[in-house]
Short mmCIF file of C-alpha atoms and ligand atoms in Angstrom, two decimals:
data_model
loop_
_atom_site.label_atom_id
_atom_site.label_comp_id
_atom_site.label_asym_id
_atom_site.label_seq_id
_atom_site.Cartn_x
_atom_site.Cartn_y
_atom_site.Cartn_z
CA MET A 27 19.03 34.10 5.21
CA PRO A 28 15.85 32.61 6.70
CA GLU A 29 15.82 30.75 9.98
CA ASN A 30 16.80 27.11 9.68
CA HIS A 31 13.82 24.84 10.32
CA LEU A 32 15.47 21.63 9.17
CA MET A 33 14.46 18.58 11.21
CA LYS A 34 17.18 16.11 12.07
CA PRO A 35 17.10 13.46 14.80
CA ASN A 36 19.90 12.98 17.36
CA ARG A 37 20.67 9.57 15.92
CA PRO A 38 20.85 9.27 12.10
CA VAL A 39 17.91 7.35 10.60
CA GLY A 40 17.18 5.69 7.27
CA PHE A 41 14.95 3.20 5.48
CA ALA A 42 15.82 -0.35 6.51
CA GLY A 43 13.30 -1.59 3.95
CA TYR A 44 10.62 -0.41 1.54
CA GLY A 45 7.76 -2.07 -0.30
CA ALA A 46 5.02 -1.08 -2.71
CA TYR A 47 1.56 -2.36 -3.48
CA ILE A 48 -0.68 -1.53 -6.44
CA PRO A 49 -3.85 -3.51 -7.23
CA GLN A 50 -4.19 -5.03 -10.68
CA PHE A 51 -7.32 -3.39 -12.09
CA ARG A 52 -7.02 -0.32 -14.36
CA LEU A 53 -9.81 2.04 -15.31
CA PRO A 54 -8.82 4.12 -18.36
CA ALA A 55 -9.65 7.82 -17.97
CA SER A 56 -11.28 7.57 -21.41
CA GLU A 57 -13.84 5.19 -19.86
CA VAL A 58 -14.85 7.83 -17.29
CA ALA A 59 -15.11 10.39 -20.11
CA ARG A 60 -17.19 7.97 -22.19
CA ILE A 61 -19.78 7.76 -19.40
CA TRP A 62 -19.86 11.36 -18.21
CA THR A 63 -18.76 13.74 -20.98
CA GLY A 64 -19.48 11.84 -24.17
CA GLY A 65 -15.73 11.36 -24.50
CA GLN A 66 -15.12 15.13 -24.71
CA GLY A 67 -12.34 17.03 -22.95
CA GLY A 68 -8.72 16.42 -22.04
CA LEU A 69 -7.74 13.54 -19.76
CA PRO A 70 -5.59 14.17 -16.65
CA ILE A 71 -3.95 10.72 -16.77
CA LYS A 72 -4.01 7.57 -18.92
CA GLU A 73 -5.59 5.24 -16.35
CA LYS A 74 -5.90 4.59 -12.65
CA ALA A 75 -5.43 1.54 -10.43
CA VAL A 76 -8.59 0.16 -8.81
CA ALA A 77 -8.74 -2.22 -5.84
CA GLY A 78 -10.49 -5.60 -6.18
CA LEU A 79 -13.57 -6.64 -4.20
CA ASP A 80 -11.42 -8.33 -1.57
CA GLU A 81 -8.92 -5.48 -1.23
CA ASP A 82 -8.83 -2.43 1.01
CA VAL A 83 -6.26 -0.29 2.83
CA ILE A 84 -5.70 -3.10 5.35
CA THR A 85 -4.93 -5.84 2.81
CA MET A 86 -2.86 -3.52 0.60
CA SER A 87 -0.86 -2.28 3.59
CA ILE A 88 -0.16 -5.87 4.64
CA GLU A 89 1.38 -6.73 1.26
CA ALA A 90 3.45 -3.53 1.10
CA ALA A 91 4.62 -4.12 4.69
CA ARG A 92 5.63 -7.72 3.89
CA ASN A 93 7.66 -6.41 0.95
CA ALA A 94 9.37 -3.83 3.17
CA LEU A 95 10.19 -6.46 5.79
CA ALA A 96 11.53 -8.88 3.16
CA ARG A 97 13.95 -6.23 1.91
CA SER A 98 15.07 -5.29 5.43
CA GLY A 99 15.70 -8.78 6.78
CA VAL A 100 14.51 -7.40 10.13
CA PRO A 101 12.31 -9.76 12.23
CA ALA A 102 8.80 -8.29 12.66
CA SER A 103 9.10 -8.74 16.43
CA GLU A 104 11.70 -5.91 16.49
CA ILE A 105 9.19 -3.34 15.20
CA ARG A 106 7.97 -0.92 17.88
CA ALA A 107 5.47 1.07 15.81
CA VAL A 108 3.09 0.21 12.97
CA TRP A 109 1.58 3.39 11.58
CA VAL A 110 -0.78 3.56 8.61
CA GLY A 111 -1.66 6.88 6.97
CA SER A 112 -4.78 6.90 4.81
CA GLU A 113 -8.02 8.68 4.11
CA SER A 114 -9.75 5.38 3.31
CA HIS A 115 -9.31 3.36 6.49
CA PRO A 116 -11.87 0.51 6.25
CA TYR A 117 -13.35 1.23 9.68
CA ALA A 118 -14.49 4.58 11.05
CA VAL A 119 -13.52 3.28 14.49
CA LYS A 120 -11.08 0.34 14.80
CA PRO A 121 -7.50 0.75 13.73
CA THR A 122 -6.15 -0.41 10.40
CA SER A 123 -2.74 -0.63 12.04
CA THR A 124 -3.54 -3.40 14.52
CA VAL A 125 -4.71 -5.75 11.76
CA VAL A 126 -1.59 -4.98 9.73
CA ALA A 127 0.65 -5.44 12.78
CA GLU A 128 -0.97 -8.79 13.58
CA ALA A 129 -0.70 -10.05 10.00
CA ILE A 130 3.00 -9.27 9.68
CA GLY A 131 3.82 -10.68 13.13
CA ALA A 132 4.68 -7.38 14.82
CA THR A 133 2.21 -7.81 17.70
CA PRO A 134 2.02 -7.51 20.65
CA HIS A 135 5.06 -5.44 21.73
CA THR A 136 4.35 -2.52 19.44
CA GLN A 137 2.78 0.88 19.11
CA ALA A 138 -0.01 0.92 16.51
CA ALA A 139 -1.91 3.90 15.16
CA ASP A 140 -3.71 5.28 12.13
CA TRP A 141 -2.76 8.65 10.68
CA GLU A 142 -4.85 11.12 8.73
CA PHE A 143 -3.99 14.21 6.71
CA ALA A 144 -5.53 13.82 3.27
CA CYS A 145 -2.72 12.87 0.85
CA LYS A 146 0.18 13.36 3.22
CA ALA A 147 -0.87 10.96 5.98
CA GLY A 148 1.88 8.55 4.90
CA THR A 149 4.79 11.01 4.95
CA GLU A 150 3.49 12.33 8.24
CA ALA A 151 3.86 8.81 9.68
CA ILE A 152 7.43 8.77 8.30
CA GLN A 153 8.24 12.08 10.02
CA ALA A 154 7.00 10.65 13.32
CA ALA A 155 8.87 7.38 12.77
CA ILE A 156 12.09 9.34 12.21
CA GLY A 157 11.55 10.79 15.68
CA PHE A 158 10.77 7.39 17.20
CA VAL A 159 13.92 5.78 15.83
CA GLY A 160 16.08 8.91 15.94
CA SER A 161 15.46 9.42 19.64
CA GLY A 162 16.39 5.84 20.44
CA MET A 163 12.88 4.98 21.65
CA ALA A 164 12.73 2.27 18.99
CA GLU A 165 15.14 0.41 16.70
CA TYR A 166 12.49 0.03 14.02
CA ALA A 167 9.18 1.72 13.14
CA LEU A 168 6.96 0.96 10.16
CA ALA A 169 5.27 3.84 8.34
CA ILE A 170 2.74 3.20 5.57
CA GLY A 171 0.83 5.47 3.18
CA MET A 172 -2.01 3.66 1.42
CA ASP A 173 -5.35 4.61 -0.11
CA THR A 174 -8.30 3.36 -2.13
CA ALA A 175 -9.48 6.84 -3.01
CA GLN A 176 -13.06 7.61 -4.01
CA GLY A 177 -14.26 10.36 -6.31
CA ARG A 178 -17.90 11.29 -6.75
CA PRO A 179 -19.23 9.72 -9.98
CA GLY A 180 -18.75 12.24 -12.79
CA ASP A 181 -16.53 14.54 -10.70
CA ALA A 182 -13.10 15.60 -11.97
CA LEU A 183 -11.54 13.49 -9.21
CA GLU A 184 -13.14 10.30 -10.54
CA TYR A 185 -10.63 10.23 -13.40
CA THR A 186 -7.67 10.15 -11.05
CA ALA A 187 -8.66 8.80 -7.60
CA GLY A 188 -6.62 5.58 -7.59
CA ALA A 189 -5.47 2.80 -5.26
CA GLY A 190 -2.02 1.87 -4.00
CA GLY A 191 0.78 2.94 -1.72
CA ALA A 192 3.95 1.91 0.03
CA ALA A 193 5.49 0.89 3.34
CA PHE A 194 8.80 2.06 4.81
CA LEU A 195 10.63 0.47 7.69
CA LEU A 196 12.58 3.17 9.52
CA GLY A 197 15.74 2.08 11.30
CA PRO A 198 19.27 3.17 12.22
CA ALA A 199 21.15 4.81 9.34
CA GLU A 200 24.22 2.52 9.64
CA THR A 201 22.30 -0.48 8.31
CA ALA A 202 19.84 1.41 6.07
CA LEU A 203 19.27 1.02 2.32
CA CYS A 204 18.71 4.74 2.10
CA THR A 205 19.51 7.39 4.70
CA ILE A 206 17.45 10.44 5.61
CA GLU A 207 19.68 13.51 5.59
CA GLY A 208 17.01 15.81 6.93
CA SER A 209 13.36 16.73 6.62
CA TYR A 210 11.10 19.75 6.77
CA SER A 211 7.34 20.22 7.26
CA PHE A 212 5.17 23.14 6.17
CA ALA A 213 1.47 23.44 7.12
CA THR A 214 -1.24 26.09 6.93
CA ASP A 215 -5.02 26.10 7.28
CA THR A 216 -6.10 25.98 3.62
CA PRO A 217 -9.60 24.75 2.66
CA ASP A 218 -8.86 23.23 -0.76
CA PHE A 219 -10.36 19.75 -0.26
CA TRP A 220 -12.35 18.09 2.50
CA ARG A 221 -14.80 15.36 3.37
CA ARG A 222 -17.25 15.82 6.24
CA ALA A 223 -17.97 12.97 8.68
CA ASN A 224 -20.31 10.29 7.29
CA GLU A 225 -20.01 11.62 3.72
CA THR A 226 -18.87 9.13 1.07
CA TYR A 227 -17.29 11.57 -1.37
CA PRO A 228 -14.99 14.54 -0.85
CA GLU A 229 -15.61 18.14 -1.89
CA HIS A 230 -12.99 20.42 -3.38
CA GLY A 231 -12.47 24.13 -3.88
CA GLU A 232 -12.24 23.85 -7.68
CA ARG A 233 -9.44 26.11 -9.01
CA PHE A 234 -8.44 26.92 -5.44
CA THR A 235 -6.69 23.52 -5.34
CA GLY A 236 -3.79 24.70 -7.52
CA GLU A 237 -1.86 27.86 -6.65
CA PRO A 238 -2.46 28.55 -2.93
CA ALA A 239 -2.62 24.86 -2.09
CA TYR A 240 -0.52 22.33 -4.05
CA PHE A 241 2.01 24.71 -5.62
CA LYS A 242 2.60 27.01 -2.66
CA HIS A 243 3.05 24.21 -0.12
CA ILE A 244 5.27 21.97 -2.23
CA THR A 245 7.39 24.86 -3.50
CA THR A 246 7.92 26.30 -0.03
CA ALA A 247 8.70 22.91 1.50
CA ALA A 248 11.17 21.97 -1.23
CA GLN A 249 12.91 25.36 -1.21
CA SER A 250 13.16 25.50 2.58
CA LEU A 251 14.65 22.02 2.72
CA MET A 252 17.17 22.78 -0.02
CA GLU A 253 18.14 26.11 1.59
CA SER A 254 18.63 24.57 5.02
CA THR A 255 20.69 21.68 3.66
CA GLY A 256 22.67 23.90 1.29
CA THR A 257 21.57 21.95 -1.77
CA THR A 258 20.23 22.88 -5.22
CA PRO A 259 18.21 20.82 -7.72
CA ASP A 260 21.46 19.72 -9.37
CA ASP A 261 22.49 17.87 -6.21
CA PHE A 262 19.59 15.45 -6.62
CA ARG A 263 19.56 12.56 -9.06
CA TYR A 264 15.80 12.05 -8.53
CA VAL A 265 12.86 14.04 -7.24
CA VAL A 266 9.33 12.85 -6.45
CA PHE A 267 6.30 14.94 -5.58
CA HIS A 268 2.71 14.23 -4.65
CA GLN A 269 0.95 13.39 -7.93
CA PRO A 270 -2.74 14.36 -8.19
CA ASN A 271 -2.45 14.35 -12.01
CA THR A 272 0.35 14.34 -14.59
CA LYS A 273 0.54 18.11 -15.03
CA PHE A 274 0.98 19.34 -11.44
CA PRO A 275 4.16 17.42 -10.47
CA LEU A 276 5.80 18.22 -13.81
CA ARG A 277 5.02 21.92 -13.42
CA VAL A 278 6.06 22.22 -9.78
CA GLY A 279 9.28 20.40 -10.64
CA LYS A 280 10.01 22.80 -13.46
CA ASP A 281 9.16 25.82 -11.27
CA LEU A 282 11.69 24.58 -8.71
CA GLY A 283 14.39 24.07 -11.33
CA PHE A 284 14.31 20.31 -11.80
CA ARG A 285 14.70 18.62 -15.19
CA GLU A 286 12.16 16.11 -16.47
CA ASP A 287 14.67 13.25 -16.29
CA GLN A 288 14.91 13.79 -12.52
CA ILE A 289 11.11 13.56 -12.22
CA GLU A 290 10.05 10.81 -14.62
CA THR A 291 11.33 7.71 -12.72
CA GLY A 292 9.02 8.40 -9.78
CA LEU A 293 6.12 9.73 -11.85
CA LEU A 294 3.64 6.85 -11.75
CA VAL A 295 0.39 8.85 -11.83
CA PRO A 296 -0.24 8.46 -15.60
CA GLU A 297 -0.48 4.68 -15.13
CA ILE A 298 -1.90 4.20 -11.63
CA GLY A 299 -3.65 7.47 -10.81
CA ASN A 300 -3.47 9.55 -7.68
CA THR A 301 -2.98 7.11 -4.82
CA TYR A 302 -3.46 9.88 -2.24
CA ALA A 303 -1.51 9.01 0.92
CA GLY A 304 0.47 6.55 -1.19
CA SER A 305 1.20 8.88 -4.08
CA ALA A 306 4.66 10.35 -3.42
CA LEU A 307 5.64 7.21 -1.48
CA VAL A 308 4.91 4.67 -4.20
CA GLY A 309 6.78 6.97 -6.61
CA LEU A 310 9.74 6.86 -4.22
CA THR A 311 9.72 3.03 -4.27
CA ALA A 312 10.08 3.10 -8.07
CA ILE A 313 13.14 5.35 -7.61
CA LEU A 314 14.66 3.10 -4.93
CA ASP A 315 14.26 0.18 -7.34
CA VAL A 316 16.87 1.76 -9.65
CA ALA A 317 18.88 4.24 -7.55
CA GLU A 318 22.62 3.71 -7.14
CA ALA A 319 24.72 4.19 -4.01
CA GLY A 320 25.24 7.88 -3.32
CA ASP A 321 22.25 9.08 -5.37
CA ARG A 322 20.39 11.89 -3.63
CA ILE A 323 16.57 11.87 -3.77
CA LEU A 324 14.18 14.69 -2.85
CA MET A 325 10.64 13.70 -1.88
CA VAL A 326 7.91 16.25 -1.22
CA SER A 327 4.37 15.21 -0.34
CA TYR A 328 1.25 17.33 -0.30
CA GLY A 329 -1.91 16.88 1.73
CA SER A 330 -4.96 19.08 1.38
CA GLY A 331 -5.97 21.14 4.31
CA ALA A 332 -2.94 21.72 3.87
CA GLY A 333 0.68 20.74 4.26
CA SER A 334 3.84 19.30 2.73
CA ASP A 335 6.61 17.12 4.14
CA ALA A 336 9.96 17.27 2.36
CA PHE A 337 12.78 14.75 2.74
CA SER A 338 16.36 14.70 1.54
CA LEU A 339 17.39 11.07 1.05
CA GLN A 340 20.53 9.29 -0.05
CA ALA A 341 20.83 5.71 -1.34
CA THR A 342 23.49 3.57 0.38
CA GLY A 343 25.62 0.69 -0.85
CA LEU A 344 23.20 -1.82 0.70
CA LEU A 345 20.29 -0.83 -1.56
CA SER A 346 21.24 -2.72 -4.71
CA ALA A 347 21.79 -6.01 -2.89
CA ARG A 348 18.53 -5.88 -0.90
CA ARG A 349 15.99 -4.61 -3.39
CA SER A 350 15.55 -7.94 -5.19
CA ALA A 351 14.19 -9.50 -1.97
CA ALA A 352 10.69 -8.23 -2.90
CA PRO A 353 8.84 -7.49 -6.16
CA ASP A 354 9.83 -4.18 -7.72
CA THR A 355 7.21 -1.49 -8.20
CA LEU A 356 7.17 -1.88 -11.99
CA SER A 357 5.98 -5.48 -11.53
CA TYR A 358 2.88 -4.11 -9.90
CA VAL A 359 2.46 -1.32 -12.46
CA ARG A 360 2.67 -3.84 -15.32
CA ARG A 361 0.32 -6.34 -13.68
CA ARG A 362 -2.61 -4.77 -15.43
CA THR A 363 -6.21 -5.88 -16.00
CA GLU A 364 -8.29 -3.28 -17.80
CA ILE A 365 -11.90 -2.87 -16.65
CA ASP A 366 -14.89 -0.94 -17.97
CA TYR A 367 -17.00 1.52 -16.01
CA ALA A 368 -19.61 -1.11 -15.11
CA THR A 369 -17.02 -3.40 -13.51
CA TYR A 370 -15.51 -0.36 -11.79
CA ALA A 371 -18.93 0.56 -10.39
CA ARG A 372 -19.29 -2.95 -8.96
CA LEU A 373 -15.76 -3.10 -7.52
CA ARG A 374 -16.13 0.27 -5.83
CA GLY A 375 -19.53 -0.44 -4.31
CA LYS A 376 -21.33 2.14 -6.44
CA LEU A 377 -24.23 -0.21 -7.22
CA VAL A 378 -27.27 -0.33 -4.96
CA THR A 379 -28.04 -4.01 -4.34
CA LYS A 380 -30.44 -3.77 -1.43
CA MET B 27 -19.83 -16.46 12.69
CA GLU B 28 -19.12 -14.97 16.08
CA THR B 29 -16.52 -12.29 16.65
CA SER B 30 -14.72 -14.43 19.26
CA ARG B 31 -14.07 -17.22 16.75
CA HIS B 32 -12.70 -14.78 14.16
CA TRP B 33 -10.40 -13.42 16.84
CA ARG B 34 -9.07 -16.82 17.94
CA LEU B 35 -8.25 -17.79 14.38
CA ARG B 36 -6.61 -14.51 13.36
CA GLN B 37 -2.95 -15.54 13.22
CA GLN B 38 -3.44 -18.73 11.23
CA ARG B 39 -5.87 -16.86 8.97
CA TYR B 40 -3.85 -13.69 8.39
CA ALA B 41 -0.47 -15.26 7.85
CA LEU B 42 -0.68 -19.07 7.45
CA VAL B 43 0.81 -19.71 10.86
CA GLY B 44 0.72 -23.45 11.61
CA GLU B 45 2.76 -25.95 13.56
CA VAL B 46 5.68 -28.30 13.06
CA CYS B 47 5.94 -31.67 14.76
CA PRO B 48 9.13 -31.78 16.89
CA SER B 49 9.30 -35.58 16.51
CA CYS B 50 8.83 -36.20 12.79
CA GLU B 51 9.06 -32.61 11.45
CA LEU B 52 5.69 -32.82 9.71
CA LYS B 53 4.39 -29.32 8.91
CA ILE B 54 0.82 -28.97 10.12
CA PHE B 55 -1.93 -26.64 8.90
CA PRO B 56 -4.39 -25.76 10.29
CA PRO B 57 -2.75 -26.10 13.70
CA ARG B 58 -4.18 -28.96 15.80
CA ASP B 59 -1.50 -29.43 18.51
CA ILE B 60 -1.25 -33.18 17.84
CA CYS B 61 0.76 -34.54 14.91
CA PRO B 62 -1.63 -36.34 12.55
CA ASP B 63 1.28 -38.53 11.40
CA CYS B 64 3.03 -39.78 14.55
CA GLY B 65 0.49 -38.78 17.20
CA ASN B 66 2.99 -36.80 19.30
CA GLU B 67 2.28 -33.39 20.73
CA ALA B 68 3.06 -30.68 18.16
CA ARG B 69 2.80 -27.13 19.45
CA THR B 70 5.85 -25.54 17.84
CA ILE B 71 4.75 -22.54 15.78
CA PHE B 72 5.65 -22.72 12.09
CA GLN B 73 5.36 -19.90 9.57
CA PHE B 74 4.50 -21.29 6.14
CA SER B 75 6.13 -19.66 3.11
CA GLY B 76 2.77 -19.11 1.43
CA ARG B 77 3.96 -20.72 -1.80
CA GLY B 78 2.15 -23.69 -3.26
CA GLU B 79 0.31 -24.99 -6.28
CA VAL B 80 -3.28 -25.62 -7.26
CA TYR B 81 -4.21 -29.22 -6.43
CA SER B 82 -7.88 -28.99 -7.38
CA HIS B 83 -10.36 -26.20 -8.08
CA THR B 84 -13.95 -25.22 -8.76
CA THR B 85 -16.04 -22.08 -9.20
CA VAL B 86 -18.66 -21.07 -6.64
CA TYR B 87 -21.78 -19.55 -8.21
CA GLN B 88 -24.21 -20.10 -5.30
CA ALA B 89 -22.21 -18.41 -2.56
CA PRO B 90 -23.00 -18.87 1.13
CA ALA B 91 -24.23 -15.92 3.20
CA GLY B 92 -21.55 -13.26 3.63
CA HIS B 93 -19.89 -14.16 0.32
CA THR B 94 -22.68 -13.40 -2.16
CA GLU B 95 -21.29 -10.02 -3.21
CA ASN B 96 -18.11 -11.73 -4.43
CA SER B 97 -19.73 -14.48 -6.49
CA PRO B 98 -18.87 -16.10 -8.76
CA TYR B 99 -15.42 -16.84 -7.33
CA PRO B 100 -12.83 -19.60 -7.72
CA LEU B 101 -12.22 -21.96 -4.82
CA ALA B 102 -9.22 -24.27 -4.72
CA ILE B 103 -7.35 -26.85 -2.73
CA VAL B 104 -3.77 -25.68 -2.66
CA ARG B 105 -0.82 -27.96 -1.95
CA LEU B 106 1.57 -25.87 0.14
CA GLU B 107 5.28 -26.14 -0.61
CA GLU B 108 5.75 -27.60 2.89
CA GLY B 109 3.15 -30.34 2.30
CA PRO B 110 -0.31 -29.58 3.74
CA LEU B 111 -3.43 -29.14 1.59
CA VAL B 112 -5.39 -25.95 2.25
CA THR B 113 -8.82 -24.97 0.94
CA ALA B 114 -8.99 -21.29 0.00
CA GLN B 115 -10.31 -18.83 -2.54
CA LEU B 116 -8.15 -17.87 -5.49
CA THR B 117 -7.92 -14.17 -6.31
CA ASP B 118 -6.39 -11.72 -8.83
CA LEU B 119 -6.96 -14.19 -11.67
CA ALA B 120 -8.49 -11.61 -14.01
CA ASP B 121 -9.20 -13.67 -17.15
CA LYS B 122 -6.48 -16.21 -16.48
CA PRO B 123 -7.86 -19.78 -16.46
CA VAL B 124 -7.09 -21.85 -13.36
CA GLU B 125 -4.98 -24.93 -14.01
CA ILE B 126 -3.99 -27.88 -11.86
CA GLY B 127 -0.38 -27.34 -10.84
CA MET B 128 -0.55 -23.56 -11.28
CA PRO B 129 2.01 -21.93 -8.94
CA VAL B 130 0.28 -19.67 -6.44
CA GLU B 131 1.23 -17.53 -3.43
CA MET B 132 -0.66 -16.55 -0.30
CA VAL B 133 -2.07 -13.06 0.08
CA THR B 134 -4.14 -11.70 2.96
CA ARG B 135 -7.47 -10.42 1.70
CA LYS B 136 -10.92 -9.46 2.91
CA LEU B 137 -12.89 -12.71 3.21
CA ARG B 138 -16.27 -11.32 4.18
CA SER B 139 -18.04 -8.79 6.33
CA ASP B 140 -20.57 -9.63 8.98
CA GLY B 141 -23.28 -7.46 7.43
CA GLU B 142 -23.10 -3.67 7.13
CA ARG B 143 -22.40 -3.21 10.81
CA GLY B 144 -20.34 -6.24 11.81
CA ILE B 145 -16.61 -6.81 11.68
CA LEU B 146 -14.58 -7.25 8.51
CA VAL B 147 -12.98 -10.67 8.31
CA TYR B 148 -9.52 -10.99 6.75
CA GLY B 149 -7.64 -14.14 5.84
CA TYR B 150 -5.56 -16.03 3.34
CA LYS B 151 -6.34 -16.44 -0.33
CA PHE B 152 -3.99 -17.48 -3.11
CA ARG B 153 -3.14 -15.71 -6.34
CA PRO B 154 -0.98 -16.60 -9.36
CA ARG B 155 2.62 -15.85 -8.41
CA LEU B 156 3.50 -12.28 -9.24
CA ALA B 157 5.61 -12.00 -12.38
CA ARG B 158 8.59 -9.77 -11.72
CA ALA B 159 9.36 -7.04 -14.20
CA GLU B 160 12.90 -7.03 -15.55
CA GLN B 161 14.58 -3.73 -14.78
CA SER B 162 15.93 -2.15 -17.92
ZN1 ZN C 412 4.94 -36.09 13.99
#
């Protein structure tokens, strides 16, 4: 029996509210293939969500946060932390979180900070928020994972690097829509993906990104959490993983012993792409939109560099009554305007105009 | 525009925060501290719902400095649910034509950037109200 590394706060914590945001533009993967490969080769997803000219991680976080607050019914003035995890913060220096906090009315009596850890910056903020609320330092803390990811033109990542994410308001478990039974974090120094300072596009270690990175970290995190909570895949109604493409989450789920029907509700990557820090989180919002009281949910993120955060969650009786207070995630998925590569190039600032 | 002015206007810009007149209950936007209707002092903060409808609209092709990268873009006068008229850009229209009376809702978006090195300016725009998917 391994040592128990389960993380659990002194005071039980849950999600008082949750909210998603996905921009409306969709770039079909076939459009990227048309430009760069003559339409040859398999496609990792159907299409990805692309942010508009007036959207970025700040504006998208504001809408997701407003949705989370609407579902919680908690006044913004009671929030003591606004934390935004992303690898596409609009400024190099100047927090995303202060703009978000100001826009939702959480200023000035609040902590505010930006988090970074490739695709797990959002779940990392949730782990910290569990500590903030669970210790009694704060009644409520807002954790957001949001990205407008960039892939180098023609690179494999350009097919999938999408835009979107979600916000979670952490609060006391007694009044939560979904409680957090426990969590676990696993991190190692693994150079699978990186972006140096002042570079626009990331680099990746090609095939190195699979086995020692994504699969090892997610599998270990999920197994450790299940072992330490005495659960098996059958105890969970839903499971959601980080989703860099369609294949990886399906395979890691199968390796761990989950059925496809446990995975598919939260599997949004075929239609919105890899939303990086928002990926597992926005998938979780789609699950919370349909989960019933008592349903257990396993969420495991993955961030390159590398690490995974795993959470065992359980929907409460309050969830079904509160979720209609904000638009459900499918509304955003279905709000779809297809664009071609030229429009995509303009929206993503890939055209030289001066 | 100077950074100090952007900063002073941030709450009304980010979230449609206005005022309500304590005497006649008129909802005021933008805030001006004096009720335009009864002339009494009106400093009570009021959070607008953000819902409204298009009162009038046009399309801007010759954008002013700071907005050129977004042109052409639709500009509208929106009648807020609570009464005031607000001039703002419309967004997320895709190919949908703008119509007088179209129901819209406020979103906070990037309005402009002060050049490559200046601050990013955020504020309200309006979009067609989000259609909610029916859960199966
Ligand atoms: Zn008055």
